[in-house]
Structure formats: C-alpha cells, structure tokens
Amino acid sequence: MALSDKKPPQHIAIIMDGNGRWAKKRGLPRTAGHAAGAESFRRIANYCRTLGVKYLTVYAFSTENWKRSEEEVSGIMRLLGKYLKEALADMEKNKVCFRFFGDLSRLSPELQKLCAAAVDESKDYDVQVNFCLNYGGRDEIVRAGRAFAADVADGKYKPEDLTEELLAKYLYSADVPDPELIIRPSGEMRTSNFLLWQSAYSEYVFLNVLWPDFGPADLDEAIEEYHRRNRRFGGT
Ligand code: IPE
Ligand code: IPE
Ligand code: MG
C-alpha cells in the first residue's frame, strides 16, 4: 500500500539531532548547523501539515544543553529569536499552532515574549507544534509531582487520588495524546531525556541522517517503518 493510502500517526515527535556534526563535516561553526536545522524544521512542519499529522513535537533544546559553550548556547538562542520573529510575520503561511514544552523562565525576557506571542497569535490553527525548549522529561515529571503535592497541601486532592491519568494532567503535554512515533535522526540511539512519560508505548525509529539533511523522504521512511510495526501494548 502506498504511504498516501494509510493514515499517518496523529502525533509524531522528533529529536532534532545532528546539527553540530553536519556543520563539522562542512568545516562550518556549529551555529551554522543549527541555522540549517531550523530550515529543516520549517520544511518538516510544512510536510506534516500536508500529510495531515495533528501534533508534531520537536526537541529543540534540552535541560542538559546549557552545558554547551556560552557561544553555542547564545547562538542557538539568537537563532530561536530570529526563527520566532519570522514565524510571527508568516503565521498565515505556516498555519501551525505553537505550544512550548519546557521551563521558559530561564530564557531571556525577549525570547519569552516571542514565545508567548507565537502561542497567542497561532492559537486558531489546527496543526499543533509542541516546541520543546529547556525541556527535560525528568524535569517535567518532577514539576508535575510538585504541582500535585501543592494541590494536596491545598486540600484539592488526597495522595491516593493520584492515577496515571491525573498525573498526566500535570505534564506540559496535558491535553495532547501520546506520540505514536518518535524519530531520532543522527544515528544516536537514546532518548536523551525526551518525553519519558509519554513515550511508554511509542514506536522509535532511528535514522542515520543528520537533522539538517532530514527531508520529506526521511519522514516517509520513518512512517513506513512505523506501519510495519506490530503494536501490542502488552497484549498478544
Ligand atoms: C541538535 O544538534 C541541536 C541541539 C541539541 C540544540 P546537536 O548540536 O546535538 O548536533 P550533534 O549531535 O553535535 O551533531
Ligand atoms: C538531544 O540531543 C537534545 C536535542 C536534540 C535538542 P543531544 O545532542 O543534546 O543529546 P546527547 O547529548 O547526544 O545525548
Ligand atoms: Mg546531539
């Protein structure tokens, strides 16, 4: 069956990895890899809209990525600001609804304002892009635990009220179904702290292409591989 005959997953998540190696191969600074990675993201977000994917969650900057050099981190933040300004100017064309997963309070006030404006101005579009920025799966679960504990202290819940469904409501992904498919390009085969809770039964596809080179054909390949998988959810 051709790809177009099958329904794509409703939620695809991508670990956008390999920008640095892409730049190194070309003798360019790492920031040039991140700039190329931003273009790749634009291309894939557009393609997901064409395919009818409802949610696209992308890992852009992790809670651990602050360990990188000041130069690289500020370069990434500058590119993010540039990307968001362009996205804001082009809302009509892109037609995606922006959401951010992560602790934005560590970003500059200017970036935080751009994120808030992107969410506000795109809320009526229906392909939802969850942009993971200063995001860590463990951090997300710790925050959920704290928020639940605060509600217990306020008398809103008793400890025994906590269920998987209730805990999920405290996550950044509260109203988003779990991703059926998680793709990691770049050849690495690990989660690097991405969507730890939500990925319990996701299908992982690892591809040997660097993120800036990742195109629609790679997404097709990952979706085809996903359709070949036999999802059992613990059953038979
Ligand atoms: C992913 O590419 C982008 C971020 C983590 C911000 P990398 O910068 O990790 O690229 P490699 O893994 O070094 O090639
Ligand atoms: C994961 O990639 C984070 C993002 C792609 C944003 P990393 O490059 O940070 O992961 P590790 O260090 O190889 O595990
Ligand atoms: Mg990497």
JSON list of N, CA, C and O in Angstrom, two decimals, residues 144-182:
[
{"chain": "A", "resi": 144, "resn": "ALA", "atom": "N", "xyz": [5.50, 18.05, 37.73]},
{"chain": "A", "resi": 144, "resn": "ALA", "atom": "CA", "xyz": [4.15, 17.51, 37.88]},
{"chain": "A", "resi": 144, "resn": "ALA", "atom": "C", "xyz": [3.96, 17.03, 39.32]},
{"chain": "A", "resi": 144, "resn": "ALA", "atom": "O", "xyz": [2.93, 17.31, 39.95]},
{"chain": "A", "resi": 145, "resn": "GLY", "atom": "N", "xyz": [4.98, 16.35, 39.86]},
{"chain": "A", "resi": 145, "resn": "GLY", "atom": "CA", "xyz": [4.91, 15.86, 41.24]},
{"chain": "A", "resi": 145, "resn": "GLY", "atom": "C", "xyz": [4.74, 17.01, 42.23]},
{"chain": "A", "resi": 145, "resn": "GLY", "atom": "O", "xyz": [3.90, 16.96, 43.14]},
{"chain": "A", "resi": 146, "resn": "ARG", "atom": "N", "xyz": [5.51, 18.07, 42.01]},
{"chain": "A", "resi": 146, "resn": "ARG", "atom": "CA", "xyz": [5.41, 19.23, 42.90]},
{"chain": "A", "resi": 146, "resn": "ARG", "atom": "C", "xyz": [4.03, 19.87, 42.82]},
{"chain": "A", "resi": 146, "resn": "ARG", "atom": "O", "xyz": [3.45, 20.26, 43.84]},
{"chain": "A", "resi": 147, "resn": "ALA", "atom": "N", "xyz": [3.51, 20.01, 41.62]},
{"chain": "A", "resi": 147, "resn": "ALA", "atom": "CA", "xyz": [2.21, 20.66, 41.44]},
{"chain": "A", "resi": 147, "resn": "ALA", "atom": "C", "xyz": [1.10, 19.83, 42.09]},
{"chain": "A", "resi": 147, "resn": "ALA", "atom": "O", "xyz": [0.19, 20.37, 42.72]},
{"chain": "A", "resi": 148, "resn": "PHE", "atom": "N", "xyz": [1.21, 18.51, 41.97]},
{"chain": "A", "resi": 148, "resn": "PHE", "atom": "CA", "xyz": [0.21, 17.66, 42.61]},
{"chain": "A", "resi": 148, "resn": "PHE", "atom": "C", "xyz": [0.32, 17.79, 44.13]},
{"chain": "A", "resi": 148, "resn": "PHE", "atom": "O", "xyz": [-0.68, 17.93, 44.83]},
{"chain": "A", "resi": 149, "resn": "ALA", "atom": "N", "xyz": [1.56, 17.77, 44.63]},
{"chain": "A", "resi": 149, "resn": "ALA", "atom": "CA", "xyz": [1.77, 17.88, 46.08]},
{"chain": "A", "resi": 149, "resn": "ALA", "atom": "C", "xyz": [1.18, 19.20, 46.60]},
{"chain": "A", "resi": 149, "resn": "ALA", "atom": "O", "xyz": [0.57, 19.25, 47.67]},
{"chain": "A", "resi": 150, "resn": "ALA", "atom": "N", "xyz": [1.34, 20.27, 45.80]},
{"chain": "A", "resi": 150, "resn": "ALA", "atom": "CA", "xyz": [0.78, 21.57, 46.21]},
{"chain": "A", "resi": 150, "resn": "ALA", "atom": "C", "xyz": [-0.75, 21.49, 46.27]},
{"chain": "A", "resi": 150, "resn": "ALA", "atom": "O", "xyz": [-1.37, 22.05, 47.19]},
{"chain": "A", "resi": 151, "resn": "ASP", "atom": "N", "xyz": [-1.35, 20.78, 45.32]},
{"chain": "A", "resi": 151, "resn": "ASP", "atom": "CA", "xyz": [-2.81, 20.64, 45.34]},
{"chain": "A", "resi": 151, "resn": "ASP", "atom": "C", "xyz": [-3.28, 19.78, 46.52]},
{"chain": "A", "resi": 151, "resn": "ASP", "atom": "O", "xyz": [-4.36, 20.01, 47.06]},
{"chain": "A", "resi": 152, "resn": "VAL", "atom": "N", "xyz": [-2.44, 18.81, 46.91]},
{"chain": "A", "resi": 152, "resn": "VAL", "atom": "CA", "xyz": [-2.78, 18.01, 48.09]},
{"chain": "A", "resi": 152, "resn": "VAL", "atom": "C", "xyz": [-2.71, 18.92, 49.33]},
{"chain": "A", "resi": 152, "resn": "VAL", "atom": "O", "xyz": [-3.62, 18.93, 50.16]},
{"chain": "A", "resi": 153, "resn": "ALA", "atom": "N", "xyz": [-1.65, 19.72, 49.40]},
{"chain": "A", "resi": 153, "resn": "ALA", "atom": "CA", "xyz": [-1.50, 20.62, 50.55]},
{"chain": "A", "resi": 153, "resn": "ALA", "atom": "C", "xyz": [-2.67, 21.60, 50.64]},
{"chain": "A", "resi": 153, "resn": "ALA", "atom": "O", "xyz": [-3.11, 21.98, 51.72]},
{"chain": "A", "resi": 154, "resn": "ASP", "atom": "N", "xyz": [-3.21, 21.99, 49.47]},
{"chain": "A", "resi": 154, "resn": "ASP", "atom": "CA", "xyz": [-4.35, 22.91, 49.43]},
{"chain": "A", "resi": 154, "resn": "ASP", "atom": "C", "xyz": [-5.68, 22.21, 49.70]},
{"chain": "A", "resi": 154, "resn": "ASP", "atom": "O", "xyz": [-6.73, 22.84, 49.64]},
{"chain": "A", "resi": 155, "resn": "GLY", "atom": "N", "xyz": [-5.64, 20.90, 49.87]},
{"chain": "A", "resi": 155, "resn": "GLY", "atom": "CA", "xyz": [-6.87, 20.15, 50.14]},
{"chain": "A", "resi": 155, "resn": "GLY", "atom": "C", "xyz": [-7.67, 19.79, 48.90]},
{"chain": "A", "resi": 155, "resn": "GLY", "atom": "O", "xyz": [-8.80, 19.29, 48.99]},
{"chain": "A", "resi": 156, "resn": "LYS", "atom": "N", "xyz": [-7.12, 20.06, 47.71]},
{"chain": "A", "resi": 156, "resn": "LYS", "atom": "CA", "xyz": [-7.86, 19.76, 46.48]},
{"chain": "A", "resi": 156, "resn": "LYS", "atom": "C", "xyz": [-7.91, 18.25, 46.20]},
{"chain": "A", "resi": 156, "resn": "LYS", "atom": "O", "xyz": [-8.88, 17.74, 45.65]},
{"chain": "A", "resi": 157, "resn": "TYR", "atom": "N", "xyz": [-6.84, 17.56, 46.55]},
{"chain": "A", "resi": 157, "resn": "TYR", "atom": "CA", "xyz": [-6.77, 16.11, 46.35]},
{"chain": "A", "resi": 157, "resn": "TYR", "atom": "C", "xyz": [-6.22, 15.43, 47.58]},
{"chain": "A", "resi": 157, "resn": "TYR", "atom": "O", "xyz": [-5.54, 16.07, 48.39]},
{"chain": "A", "resi": 158, "resn": "LYS", "atom": "N", "xyz": [-6.44, 14.12, 47.66]},
{"chain": "A", "resi": 158, "resn": "LYS", "atom": "CA", "xyz": [-5.77, 13.27, 48.66]},
{"chain": "A", "resi": 158, "resn": "LYS", "atom": "C", "xyz": [-4.67, 12.50, 47.91]},
{"chain": "A", "resi": 158, "resn": "LYS", "atom": "O", "xyz": [-4.82, 12.26, 46.70]},
{"chain": "A", "resi": 159, "resn": "PRO", "atom": "N", "xyz": [-3.57, 12.11, 48.58]},
{"chain": "A", "resi": 159, "resn": "PRO", "atom": "CA", "xyz": [-2.49, 11.41, 47.86]},
{"chain": "A", "resi": 159, "resn": "PRO", "atom": "C", "xyz": [-3.01, 10.23, 47.05]},
{"chain": "A", "resi": 159, "resn": "PRO", "atom": "O", "xyz": [-2.57, 9.99, 45.93]},
{"chain": "A", "resi": 160, "resn": "GLU", "atom": "N", "xyz": [-3.97, 9.50, 47.60]},
{"chain": "A", "resi": 160, "resn": "GLU", "atom": "CA", "xyz": [-4.45, 8.30, 46.90]},
{"chain": "A", "resi": 160, "resn": "GLU", "atom": "C", "xyz": [-5.30, 8.63, 45.67]},
{"chain": "A", "resi": 160, "resn": "GLU", "atom": "O", "xyz": [-5.68, 7.73, 44.92]},
{"chain": "A", "resi": 161, "resn": "ASP", "atom": "N", "xyz": [-5.62, 9.90, 45.46]},
{"chain": "A", "resi": 161, "resn": "ASP", "atom": "CA", "xyz": [-6.36, 10.27, 44.24]},
{"chain": "A", "resi": 161, "resn": "ASP", "atom": "C", "xyz": [-5.46, 10.18, 43.00]},
{"chain": "A", "resi": 161, "resn": "ASP", "atom": "O", "xyz": [-5.93, 10.21, 41.87]},
{"chain": "A", "resi": 162, "resn": "LEU", "atom": "N", "xyz": [-4.14, 10.14, 43.21]},
{"chain": "A", "resi": 162, "resn": "LEU", "atom": "CA", "xyz": [-3.24, 10.19, 42.05]},
{"chain": "A", "resi": 162, "resn": "LEU", "atom": "C", "xyz": [-3.32, 8.90, 41.23]},
{"chain": "A", "resi": 162, "resn": "LEU", "atom": "O", "xyz": [-3.13, 7.81, 41.74]},
{"chain": "A", "resi": 163, "resn": "THR", "atom": "N", "xyz": [-3.64, 9.08, 39.94]},
{"chain": "A", "resi": 163, "resn": "THR", "atom": "CA", "xyz": [-3.68, 7.97, 38.99]},
{"chain": "A", "resi": 163, "resn": "THR", "atom": "C", "xyz": [-2.77, 8.37, 37.83]},
{"chain": "A", "resi": 163, "resn": "THR", "atom": "O", "xyz": [-2.31, 9.51, 37.75]},
{"chain": "A", "resi": 164, "resn": "GLU", "atom": "N", "xyz": [-2.56, 7.46, 36.91]},
{"chain": "A", "resi": 164, "resn": "GLU", "atom": "CA", "xyz": [-1.76, 7.80, 35.73]},
{"chain": "A", "resi": 164, "resn": "GLU", "atom": "C", "xyz": [-2.43, 8.94, 34.96]},
{"chain": "A", "resi": 164, "resn": "GLU", "atom": "O", "xyz": [-1.76, 9.86, 34.49]},
{"chain": "A", "resi": 165, "resn": "GLU", "atom": "N", "xyz": [-3.74, 8.87, 34.84]},
{"chain": "A", "resi": 165, "resn": "GLU", "atom": "CA", "xyz": [-4.47, 9.91, 34.09]},
{"chain": "A", "resi": 165, "resn": "GLU", "atom": "C", "xyz": [-4.32, 11.27, 34.77]},
{"chain": "A", "resi": 165, "resn": "GLU", "atom": "O", "xyz": [-4.12, 12.28, 34.11]},
{"chain": "A", "resi": 166, "resn": "LEU", "atom": "N", "xyz": [-4.42, 11.28, 36.11]},
{"chain": "A", "resi": 166, "resn": "LEU", "atom": "CA", "xyz": [-4.33, 12.56, 36.81]},
{"chain": "A", "resi": 166, "resn": "LEU", "atom": "C", "xyz": [-2.91, 13.11, 36.72]},
{"chain": "A", "resi": 166, "resn": "LEU", "atom": "O", "xyz": [-2.70, 14.30, 36.46]},
{"chain": "A", "resi": 167, "resn": "LEU", "atom": "N", "xyz": [-1.90, 12.25, 36.88]},
{"chain": "A", "resi": 167, "resn": "LEU", "atom": "CA", "xyz": [-0.52, 12.75, 36.81]},
{"chain": "A", "resi": 167, "resn": "LEU", "atom": "C", "xyz": [-0.26, 13.36, 35.42]},
{"chain": "A", "resi": 167, "resn": "LEU", "atom": "O", "xyz": [0.35, 14.43, 35.29]},
{"chain": "A", "resi": 168, "resn": "ALA", "atom": "N", "xyz": [-0.79, 12.70, 34.39]},
{"chain": "A", "resi": 168, "resn": "ALA", "atom": "CA", "xyz": [-0.57, 13.19, 33.02]},
{"chain": "A", "resi": 168, "resn": "ALA", "atom": "C", "xyz": [-1.13, 14.60, 32.83]},
{"chain": "A", "resi": 168, "resn": "ALA", "atom": "O", "xyz": [-0.63, 15.37, 32.01]},
{"chain": "A", "resi": 169, "resn": "LYS", "atom": "N", "xyz": [-2.15, 14.95, 33.62]},
{"chain": "A", "resi": 169, "resn": "LYS", "atom": "CA", "xyz": [-2.74, 16.30, 33.50]},
{"chain": "A", "resi": 169, "resn": "LYS", "atom": "C", "xyz": [-1.82, 17.39, 34.02]},
{"chain": "A", "resi": 169, "resn": "LYS", "atom": "O", "xyz": [-2.03, 18.57, 33.77]},
{"chain": "A", "resi": 170, "resn": "TYR", "atom": "N", "xyz": [-0.80, 17.01, 34.79]},
{"chain": "A", "resi": 170, "resn": "TYR", "atom": "CA", "xyz": [0.15, 18.00, 35.31]},
{"chain": "A", "resi": 170, "resn": "TYR", "atom": "C", "xyz": [1.37, 18.17, 34.40]},
{"chain": "A", "resi": 170, "resn": "TYR", "atom": "O", "xyz": [2.26, 18.95, 34.69]},
{"chain": "A", "resi": 171, "resn": "LEU", "atom": "N", "xyz": [1.42, 17.41, 33.31]},
{"chain": "A", "resi": 171, "resn": "LEU", "atom": "CA", "xyz": [2.58, 17.49, 32.40]},
{"chain": "A", "resi": 171, "resn": "LEU", "atom": "C", "xyz": [2.36, 18.61, 31.38]},
{"chain": "A", "resi": 171, "resn": "LEU", "atom": "O", "xyz": [1.23, 19.05, 31.16]},
{"chain": "A", "resi": 172, "resn": "TYR", "atom": "N", "xyz": [3.44, 19.03, 30.72]},
{"chain": "A", "resi": 172, "resn": "TYR", "atom": "CA", "xyz": [3.31, 20.03, 29.66]},
{"chain": "A", "resi": 172, "resn": "TYR", "atom": "C", "xyz": [2.34, 19.53, 28.59]},
{"chain": "A", "resi": 172, "resn": "TYR", "atom": "O", "xyz": [1.66, 20.30, 27.93]},
{"chain": "A", "resi": 173, "resn": "SER", "atom": "N", "xyz": [2.30, 18.21, 28.41]},
{"chain": "A", "resi": 173, "resn": "SER", "atom": "CA", "xyz": [1.51, 17.60, 27.34]},
{"chain": "A", "resi": 173, "resn": "SER", "atom": "C", "xyz": [0.07, 17.31, 27.76]},
{"chain": "A", "resi": 173, "resn": "SER", "atom": "O", "xyz": [-0.60, 16.50, 27.11]},
{"chain": "A", "resi": 174, "resn": "ALA", "atom": "N", "xyz": [-0.39, 17.97, 28.84]},
{"chain": "A", "resi": 174, "resn": "ALA", "atom": "CA", "xyz": [-1.69, 17.64, 29.44]},
{"chain": "A", "resi": 174, "resn": "ALA", "atom": "C", "xyz": [-2.80, 17.26, 28.46]},
{"chain": "A", "resi": 174, "resn": "ALA", "atom": "O", "xyz": [-3.47, 16.26, 28.64]},
{"chain": "A", "resi": 175, "resn": "ASP", "atom": "N", "xyz": [-3.01, 18.05, 27.42]},
{"chain": "A", "resi": 175, "resn": "ASP", "atom": "CA", "xyz": [-4.16, 17.78, 26.56]},
{"chain": "A", "resi": 175, "resn": "ASP", "atom": "C", "xyz": [-3.75, 17.18, 25.21]},
{"chain": "A", "resi": 175, "resn": "ASP", "atom": "O", "xyz": [-4.49, 17.28, 24.24]},
{"chain": "A", "resi": 176, "resn": "VAL", "atom": "N", "xyz": [-2.57, 16.58, 25.16]},
{"chain": "A", "resi": 176, "resn": "VAL", "atom": "CA", "xyz": [-2.04, 16.05, 23.90]},
{"chain": "A", "resi": 176, "resn": "VAL", "atom": "C", "xyz": [-1.94, 14.53, 23.99]},
{"chain": "A", "resi": 176, "resn": "VAL", "atom": "O", "xyz": [-1.41, 14.02, 24.98]},
{"chain": "A", "resi": 177, "resn": "PRO", "atom": "N", "xyz": [-2.45, 13.78, 23.00]},
{"chain": "A", "resi": 177, "resn": "PRO", "atom": "CA", "xyz": [-2.29, 12.32, 23.06]},
{"chain": "A", "resi": 177, "resn": "PRO", "atom": "C", "xyz": [-0.82, 11.93, 22.95]},
{"chain": "A", "resi": 177, "resn": "PRO", "atom": "O", "xyz": [-0.01, 12.69, 22.40]},
{"chain": "A", "resi": 178, "resn": "ASP", "atom": "N", "xyz": [-0.44, 10.77, 23.49]},
{"chain": "A", "resi": 178, "resn": "ASP", "atom": "CA", "xyz": [0.95, 10.33, 23.42]},
{"chain": "A", "resi": 178, "resn": "ASP", "atom": "C", "xyz": [1.38, 10.16, 21.96]},
{"chain": "A", "resi": 178, "resn": "ASP", "atom": "O", "xyz": [0.58, 9.77, 21.12]},
{"chain": "A", "resi": 179, "resn": "PRO", "atom": "N", "xyz": [2.66, 10.41, 21.66]},
{"chain": "A", "resi": 179, "resn": "PRO", "atom": "CA", "xyz": [3.12, 10.22, 20.28]},
{"chain": "A", "resi": 179, "resn": "PRO", "atom": "C", "xyz": [3.13, 8.73, 19.91]},
{"chain": "A", "resi": 179, "resn": "PRO", "atom": "O", "xyz": [3.62, 7.91, 20.69]},
{"chain": "A", "resi": 180, "resn": "GLU", "atom": "N", "xyz": [2.60, 8.40, 18.76]},
{"chain": "A", "resi": 180, "resn": "GLU", "atom": "CA", "xyz": [2.69, 7.01, 18.30]},
{"chain": "A", "resi": 180, "resn": "GLU", "atom": "C", "xyz": [4.09, 6.72, 17.79]},
{"chain": "A", "resi": 180, "resn": "GLU", "atom": "O", "xyz": [4.57, 5.60, 17.86]},
{"chain": "A", "resi": 181, "resn": "LEU", "atom": "N", "xyz": [4.74, 7.76, 17.24]},
{"chain": "A", "resi": 181, "resn": "LEU", "atom": "CA", "xyz": [6.04, 7.58, 16.58]},
{"chain": "A", "resi": 181, "resn": "LEU", "atom": "C", "xyz": [7.03, 8.63, 17.07]},
{"chain": "A", "resi": 181, "resn": "LEU", "atom": "O", "xyz": [6.71, 9.83, 17.09]},
{"chain": "A", "resi": 182, "resn": "ILE", "atom": "N", "xyz": [8.22, 8.18, 17.49]},
{"chain": "A", "resi": 182, "resn": "ILE", "atom": "CA", "xyz": [9.29, 9.12, 17.85]},
{"chain": "A", "resi": 182, "resn": "ILE", "atom": "C", "xyz": [10.49, 8.83, 16.94]},
{"chain": "A", "resi": 182, "resn": "ILE", "atom": "O", "xyz": [10.94, 7.69, 16.82]}
]
